[in-house]
PDB file of C-alpha atoms and ligand atoms in Angstrom:
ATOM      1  CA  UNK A 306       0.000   0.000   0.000  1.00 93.00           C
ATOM      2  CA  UNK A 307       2.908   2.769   1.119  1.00 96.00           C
ATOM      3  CA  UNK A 308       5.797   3.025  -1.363  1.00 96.00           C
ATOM      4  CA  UNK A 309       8.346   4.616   0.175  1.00 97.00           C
ATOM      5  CA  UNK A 310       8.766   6.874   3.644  1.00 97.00           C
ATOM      6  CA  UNK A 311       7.550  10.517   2.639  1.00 97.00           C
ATOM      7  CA  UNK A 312       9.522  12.274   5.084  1.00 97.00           C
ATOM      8  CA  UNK A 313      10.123  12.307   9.008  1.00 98.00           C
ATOM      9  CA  UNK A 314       8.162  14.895  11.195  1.00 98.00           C
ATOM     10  CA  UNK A 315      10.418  16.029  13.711  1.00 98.00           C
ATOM     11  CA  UNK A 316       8.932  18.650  16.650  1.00 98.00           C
ATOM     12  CA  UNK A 317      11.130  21.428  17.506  1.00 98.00           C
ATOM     13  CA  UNK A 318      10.790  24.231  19.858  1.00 98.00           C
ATOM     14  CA  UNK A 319      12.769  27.070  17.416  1.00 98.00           C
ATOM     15  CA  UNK A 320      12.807  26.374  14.051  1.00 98.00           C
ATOM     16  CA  UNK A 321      15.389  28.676  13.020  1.00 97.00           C
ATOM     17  CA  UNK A 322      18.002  26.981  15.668  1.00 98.00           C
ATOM     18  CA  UNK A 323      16.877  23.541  14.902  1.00 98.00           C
ATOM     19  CA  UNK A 324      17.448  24.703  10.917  1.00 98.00           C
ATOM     20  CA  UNK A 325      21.146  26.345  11.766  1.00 98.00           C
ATOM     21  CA  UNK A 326      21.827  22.742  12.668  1.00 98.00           C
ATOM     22  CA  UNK A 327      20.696  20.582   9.855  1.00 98.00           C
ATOM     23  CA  UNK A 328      22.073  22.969   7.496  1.00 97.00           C
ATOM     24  CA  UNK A 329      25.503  23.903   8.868  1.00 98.00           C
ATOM     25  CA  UNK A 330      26.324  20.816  11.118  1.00 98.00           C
ATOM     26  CA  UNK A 331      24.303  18.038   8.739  1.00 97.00           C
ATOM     27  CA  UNK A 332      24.676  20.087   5.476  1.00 97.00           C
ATOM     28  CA  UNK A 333      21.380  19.444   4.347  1.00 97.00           C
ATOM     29  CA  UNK A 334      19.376  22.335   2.602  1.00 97.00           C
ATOM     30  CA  UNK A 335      16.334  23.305   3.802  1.00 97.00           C
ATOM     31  CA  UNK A 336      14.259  24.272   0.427  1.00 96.00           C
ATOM     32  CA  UNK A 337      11.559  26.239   2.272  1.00 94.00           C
ATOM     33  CA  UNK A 338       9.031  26.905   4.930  1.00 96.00           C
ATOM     34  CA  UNK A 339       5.343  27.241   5.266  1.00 95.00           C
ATOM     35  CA  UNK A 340       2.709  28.116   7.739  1.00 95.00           C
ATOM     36  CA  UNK A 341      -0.247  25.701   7.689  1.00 90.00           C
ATOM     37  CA  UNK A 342      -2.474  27.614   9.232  1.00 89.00           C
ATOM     38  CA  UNK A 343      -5.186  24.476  10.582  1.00 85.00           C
ATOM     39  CA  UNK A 344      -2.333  22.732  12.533  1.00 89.00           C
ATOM     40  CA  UNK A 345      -1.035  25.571  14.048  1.00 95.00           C
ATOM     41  CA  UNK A 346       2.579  24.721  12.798  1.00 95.00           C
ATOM     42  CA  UNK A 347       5.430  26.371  10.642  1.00 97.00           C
ATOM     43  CA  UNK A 348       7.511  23.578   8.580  1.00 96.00           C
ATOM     44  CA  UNK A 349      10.678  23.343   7.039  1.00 97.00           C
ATOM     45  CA  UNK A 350      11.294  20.811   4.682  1.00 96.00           C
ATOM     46  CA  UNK A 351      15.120  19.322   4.028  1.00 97.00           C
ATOM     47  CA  UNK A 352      15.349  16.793   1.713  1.00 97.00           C
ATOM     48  CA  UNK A 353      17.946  14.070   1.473  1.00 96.00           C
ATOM     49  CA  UNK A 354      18.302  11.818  -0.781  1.00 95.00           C
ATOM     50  CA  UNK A 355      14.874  10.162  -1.540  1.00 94.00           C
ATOM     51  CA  UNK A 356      13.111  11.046   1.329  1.00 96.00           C
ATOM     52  CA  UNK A 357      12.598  14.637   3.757  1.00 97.00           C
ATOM     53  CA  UNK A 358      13.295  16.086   6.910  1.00 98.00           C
ATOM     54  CA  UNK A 359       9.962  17.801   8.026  1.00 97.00           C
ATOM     55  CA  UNK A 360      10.828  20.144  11.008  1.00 98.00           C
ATOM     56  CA  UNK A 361       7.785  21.582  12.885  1.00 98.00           C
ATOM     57  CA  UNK A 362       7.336  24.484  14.688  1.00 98.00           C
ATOM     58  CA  UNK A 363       4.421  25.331  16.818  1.00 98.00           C
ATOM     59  CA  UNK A 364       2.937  28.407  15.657  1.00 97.00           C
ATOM     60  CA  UNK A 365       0.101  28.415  19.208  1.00 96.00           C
ATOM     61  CA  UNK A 366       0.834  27.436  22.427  1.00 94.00           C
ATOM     62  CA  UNK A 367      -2.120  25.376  22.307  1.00 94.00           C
ATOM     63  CA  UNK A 368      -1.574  23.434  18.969  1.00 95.00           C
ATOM     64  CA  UNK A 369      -0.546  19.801  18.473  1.00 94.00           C
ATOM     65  CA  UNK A 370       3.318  20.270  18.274  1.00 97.00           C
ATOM     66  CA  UNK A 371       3.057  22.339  21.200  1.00 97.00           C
ATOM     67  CA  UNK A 372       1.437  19.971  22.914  1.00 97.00           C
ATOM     68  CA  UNK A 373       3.476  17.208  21.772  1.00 96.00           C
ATOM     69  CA  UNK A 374       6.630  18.590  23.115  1.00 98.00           C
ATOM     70  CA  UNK A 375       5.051  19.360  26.631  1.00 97.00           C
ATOM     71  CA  UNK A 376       4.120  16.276  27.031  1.00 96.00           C
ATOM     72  CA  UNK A 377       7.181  14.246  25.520  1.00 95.00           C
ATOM     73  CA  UNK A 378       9.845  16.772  24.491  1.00 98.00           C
ATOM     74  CA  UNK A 379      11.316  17.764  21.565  1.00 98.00           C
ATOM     75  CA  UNK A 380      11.540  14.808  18.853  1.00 98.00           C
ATOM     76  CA  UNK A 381      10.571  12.536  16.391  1.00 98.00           C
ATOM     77  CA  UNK A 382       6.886  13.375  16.265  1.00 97.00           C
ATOM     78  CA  UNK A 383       5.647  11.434  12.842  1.00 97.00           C
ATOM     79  CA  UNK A 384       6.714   9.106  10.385  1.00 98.00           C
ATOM     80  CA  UNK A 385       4.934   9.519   6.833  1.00 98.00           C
ATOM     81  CA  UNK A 386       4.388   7.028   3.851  1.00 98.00           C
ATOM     82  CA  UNK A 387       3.566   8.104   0.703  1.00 98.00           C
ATOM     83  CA  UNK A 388       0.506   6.202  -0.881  1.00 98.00           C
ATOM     84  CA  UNK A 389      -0.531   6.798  -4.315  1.00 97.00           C
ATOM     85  CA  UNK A 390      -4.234   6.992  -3.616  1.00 97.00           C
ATOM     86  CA  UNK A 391      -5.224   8.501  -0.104  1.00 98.00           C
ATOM     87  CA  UNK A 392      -8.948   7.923  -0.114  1.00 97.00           C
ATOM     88  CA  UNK A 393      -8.431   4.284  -1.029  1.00 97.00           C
ATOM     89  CA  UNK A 394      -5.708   4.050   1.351  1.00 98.00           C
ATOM     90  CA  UNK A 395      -7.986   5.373   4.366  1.00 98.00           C
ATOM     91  CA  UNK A 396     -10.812   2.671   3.016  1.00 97.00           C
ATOM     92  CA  UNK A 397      -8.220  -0.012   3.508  1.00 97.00           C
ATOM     93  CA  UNK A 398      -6.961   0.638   6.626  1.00 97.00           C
ATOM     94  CA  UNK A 399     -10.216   1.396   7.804  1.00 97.00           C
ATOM     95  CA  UNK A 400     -11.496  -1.809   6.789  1.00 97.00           C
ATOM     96  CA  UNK A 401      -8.566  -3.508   8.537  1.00 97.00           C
ATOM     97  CA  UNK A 402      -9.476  -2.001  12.049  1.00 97.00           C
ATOM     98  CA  UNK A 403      -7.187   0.814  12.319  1.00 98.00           C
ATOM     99  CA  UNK A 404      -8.030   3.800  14.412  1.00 97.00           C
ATOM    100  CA  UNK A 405      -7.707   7.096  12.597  1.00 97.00           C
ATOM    101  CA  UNK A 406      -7.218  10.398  13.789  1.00 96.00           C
ATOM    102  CA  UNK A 407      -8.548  11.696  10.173  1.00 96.00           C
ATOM    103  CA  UNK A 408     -11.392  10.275   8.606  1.00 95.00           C
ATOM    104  CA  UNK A 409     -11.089  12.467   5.465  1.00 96.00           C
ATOM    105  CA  UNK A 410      -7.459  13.548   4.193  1.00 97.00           C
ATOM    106  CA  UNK A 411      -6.871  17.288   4.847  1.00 93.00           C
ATOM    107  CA  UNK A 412      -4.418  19.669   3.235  1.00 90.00           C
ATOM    108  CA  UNK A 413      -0.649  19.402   4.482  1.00 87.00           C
ATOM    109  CA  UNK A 414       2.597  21.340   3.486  1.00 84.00           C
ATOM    110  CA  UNK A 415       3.151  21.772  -0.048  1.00 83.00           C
ATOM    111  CA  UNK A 416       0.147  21.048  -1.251  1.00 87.00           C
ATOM    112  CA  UNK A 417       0.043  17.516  -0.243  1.00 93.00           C
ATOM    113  CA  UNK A 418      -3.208  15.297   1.100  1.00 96.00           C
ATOM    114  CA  UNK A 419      -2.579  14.083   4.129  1.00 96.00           C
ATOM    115  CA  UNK A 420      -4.304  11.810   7.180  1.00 97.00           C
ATOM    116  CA  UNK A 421      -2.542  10.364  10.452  1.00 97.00           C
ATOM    117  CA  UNK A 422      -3.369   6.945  12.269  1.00 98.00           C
ATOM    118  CA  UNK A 423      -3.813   7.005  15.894  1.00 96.00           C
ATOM    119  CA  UNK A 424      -0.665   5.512  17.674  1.00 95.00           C
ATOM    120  CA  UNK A 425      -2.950   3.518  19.615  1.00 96.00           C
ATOM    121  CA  UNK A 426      -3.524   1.249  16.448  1.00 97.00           C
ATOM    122  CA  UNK A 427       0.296   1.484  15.393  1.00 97.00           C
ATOM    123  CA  UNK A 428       2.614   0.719  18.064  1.00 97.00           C
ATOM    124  CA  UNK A 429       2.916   4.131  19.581  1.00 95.00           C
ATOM    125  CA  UNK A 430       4.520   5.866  16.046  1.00 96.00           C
ATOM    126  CA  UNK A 431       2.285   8.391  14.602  1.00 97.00           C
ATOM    127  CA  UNK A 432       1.754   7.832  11.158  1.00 98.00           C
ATOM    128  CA  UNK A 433       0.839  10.325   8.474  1.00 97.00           C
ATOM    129  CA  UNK A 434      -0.143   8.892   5.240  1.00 98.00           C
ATOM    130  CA  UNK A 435       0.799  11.531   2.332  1.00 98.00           C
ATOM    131  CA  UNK A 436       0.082  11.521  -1.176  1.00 98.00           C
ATOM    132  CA  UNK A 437       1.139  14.113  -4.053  1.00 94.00           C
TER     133      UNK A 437
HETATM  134 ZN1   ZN B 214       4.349  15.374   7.950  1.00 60.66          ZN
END
Protein backbone atom coordinates (compact mmCIF):
# COMPACT_ATOMS: atom_id res chain seq x y z
CA UNK A 1 0.00 0.00 0.00
CA UNK A 2 2.91 2.77 1.12
CA UNK A 3 5.80 3.02 -1.36
CA UNK A 4 8.35 4.62 0.18
CA UNK A 5 8.77 6.87 3.64
CA UNK A 6 7.55 10.52 2.64
CA UNK A 7 9.52 12.27 5.08
CA UNK A 8 10.12 12.31 9.01
CA UNK A 9 8.16 14.89 11.19
CA UNK A 10 10.42 16.03 13.71
CA UNK A 11 8.93 18.65 16.65
CA UNK A 12 11.13 21.43 17.51
CA UNK A 13 10.79 24.23 19.86
CA UNK A 14 12.77 27.07 17.42
CA UNK A 15 12.81 26.37 14.05
CA UNK A 16 15.39 28.68 13.02
CA UNK A 17 18.00 26.98 15.67
CA UNK A 18 16.88 23.54 14.90
CA UNK A 19 17.45 24.70 10.92
CA UNK A 20 21.15 26.34 11.77
CA UNK A 21 21.83 22.74 12.67
CA UNK A 22 20.70 20.58 9.86
CA UNK A 23 22.07 22.97 7.50
CA UNK A 24 25.50 23.90 8.87
CA UNK A 25 26.32 20.82 11.12
CA UNK A 26 24.30 18.04 8.74
CA UNK A 27 24.68 20.09 5.48
CA UNK A 28 21.38 19.44 4.35
CA UNK A 29 19.38 22.34 2.60
CA UNK A 30 16.33 23.30 3.80
CA UNK A 31 14.26 24.27 0.43
CA UNK A 32 11.56 26.24 2.27
CA UNK A 33 9.03 26.91 4.93
CA UNK A 34 5.34 27.24 5.27
CA UNK A 35 2.71 28.12 7.74
CA UNK A 36 -0.25 25.70 7.69
CA UNK A 37 -2.47 27.61 9.23
CA UNK A 38 -5.19 24.48 10.58
CA UNK A 39 -2.33 22.73 12.53
CA UNK A 40 -1.04 25.57 14.05
CA UNK A 41 2.58 24.72 12.80
CA UNK A 42 5.43 26.37 10.64
CA UNK A 43 7.51 23.58 8.58
CA UNK A 44 10.68 23.34 7.04
CA UNK A 45 11.29 20.81 4.68
CA UNK A 46 15.12 19.32 4.03
CA UNK A 47 15.35 16.79 1.71
CA UNK A 48 17.95 14.07 1.47
CA UNK A 49 18.30 11.82 -0.78
CA UNK A 50 14.87 10.16 -1.54
CA UNK A 51 13.11 11.05 1.33
CA UNK A 52 12.60 14.64 3.76
CA UNK A 53 13.30 16.09 6.91
CA UNK A 54 9.96 17.80 8.03
CA UNK A 55 10.83 20.14 11.01
CA UNK A 56 7.78 21.58 12.89
CA UNK A 57 7.34 24.48 14.69
CA UNK A 58 4.42 25.33 16.82
CA UNK A 59 2.94 28.41 15.66
CA UNK A 60 0.10 28.42 19.21
CA UNK A 61 0.83 27.44 22.43
CA UNK A 62 -2.12 25.38 22.31
CA UNK A 63 -1.57 23.43 18.97
CA UNK A 64 -0.55 19.80 18.47
CA UNK A 65 3.32 20.27 18.27
CA UNK A 66 3.06 22.34 21.20
CA UNK A 67 1.44 19.97 22.91
CA UNK A 68 3.48 17.21 21.77
CA UNK A 69 6.63 18.59 23.12
CA UNK A 70 5.05 19.36 26.63
CA UNK A 71 4.12 16.28 27.03
CA UNK A 72 7.18 14.25 25.52
CA UNK A 73 9.85 16.77 24.49
CA UNK A 74 11.32 17.76 21.57
CA UNK A 75 11.54 14.81 18.85
CA UNK A 76 10.57 12.54 16.39
CA UNK A 77 6.89 13.38 16.27
CA UNK A 78 5.65 11.43 12.84
CA UNK A 79 6.71 9.11 10.39
CA UNK A 80 4.93 9.52 6.83
CA UNK A 81 4.39 7.03 3.85
CA UNK A 82 3.57 8.10 0.70
CA UNK A 83 0.51 6.20 -0.88
CA UNK A 84 -0.53 6.80 -4.32
CA UNK A 85 -4.23 6.99 -3.62
CA UNK A 86 -5.22 8.50 -0.10
CA UNK A 87 -8.95 7.92 -0.11
CA UNK A 88 -8.43 4.28 -1.03
CA UNK A 89 -5.71 4.05 1.35
CA UNK A 90 -7.99 5.37 4.37
CA UNK A 91 -10.81 2.67 3.02
CA UNK A 92 -8.22 -0.01 3.51
CA UNK A 93 -6.96 0.64 6.63
CA UNK A 94 -10.22 1.40 7.80
CA UNK A 95 -11.50 -1.81 6.79
CA UNK A 96 -8.57 -3.51 8.54
CA UNK A 97 -9.48 -2.00 12.05
CA UNK A 98 -7.19 0.81 12.32
CA UNK A 99 -8.03 3.80 14.41
CA UNK A 100 -7.71 7.10 12.60
CA UNK A 101 -7.22 10.40 13.79
CA UNK A 102 -8.55 11.70 10.17
CA UNK A 103 -11.39 10.28 8.61
CA UNK A 104 -11.09 12.47 5.46
CA UNK A 105 -7.46 13.55 4.19
CA UNK A 106 -6.87 17.29 4.85
CA UNK A 107 -4.42 19.67 3.23
CA UNK A 108 -0.65 19.40 4.48
CA UNK A 109 2.60 21.34 3.49
CA UNK A 110 3.15 21.77 -0.05
CA UNK A 111 0.15 21.05 -1.25
CA UNK A 112 0.04 17.52 -0.24
CA UNK A 113 -3.21 15.30 1.10
CA UNK A 114 -2.58 14.08 4.13
CA UNK A 115 -4.30 11.81 7.18
CA UNK A 116 -2.54 10.36 10.45
CA UNK A 117 -3.37 6.94 12.27
CA UNK A 118 -3.81 7.01 15.89
CA UNK A 119 -0.66 5.51 17.67
CA UNK A 120 -2.95 3.52 19.61
CA UNK A 121 -3.52 1.25 16.45
CA UNK A 122 0.30 1.48 15.39
CA UNK A 123 2.61 0.72 18.06
CA UNK A 124 2.92 4.13 19.58
CA UNK A 125 4.52 5.87 16.05
CA UNK A 126 2.29 8.39 14.60
CA UNK A 127 1.75 7.83 11.16
CA UNK A 128 0.84 10.33 8.47
CA UNK A 129 -0.14 8.89 5.24
CA UNK A 130 0.80 11.53 2.33
CA UNK A 131 0.08 11.52 -1.18
CA UNK A 132 1.14 14.11 -4.05
ZN1 LIG B 1 4.35 15.37 7.95
Amino acid sequence: MVTKIDHIGIAVANLDEALRFYEEVLGIKCTGTEVVEEQKVKTAFLPIGDTKVELLESTDKDGPIARFIEKRGQGIQHIAYRVENIEEALEEVKKKGIRLIDEKPRKGAGGAKIAFLHPKSTFGVLIELCER
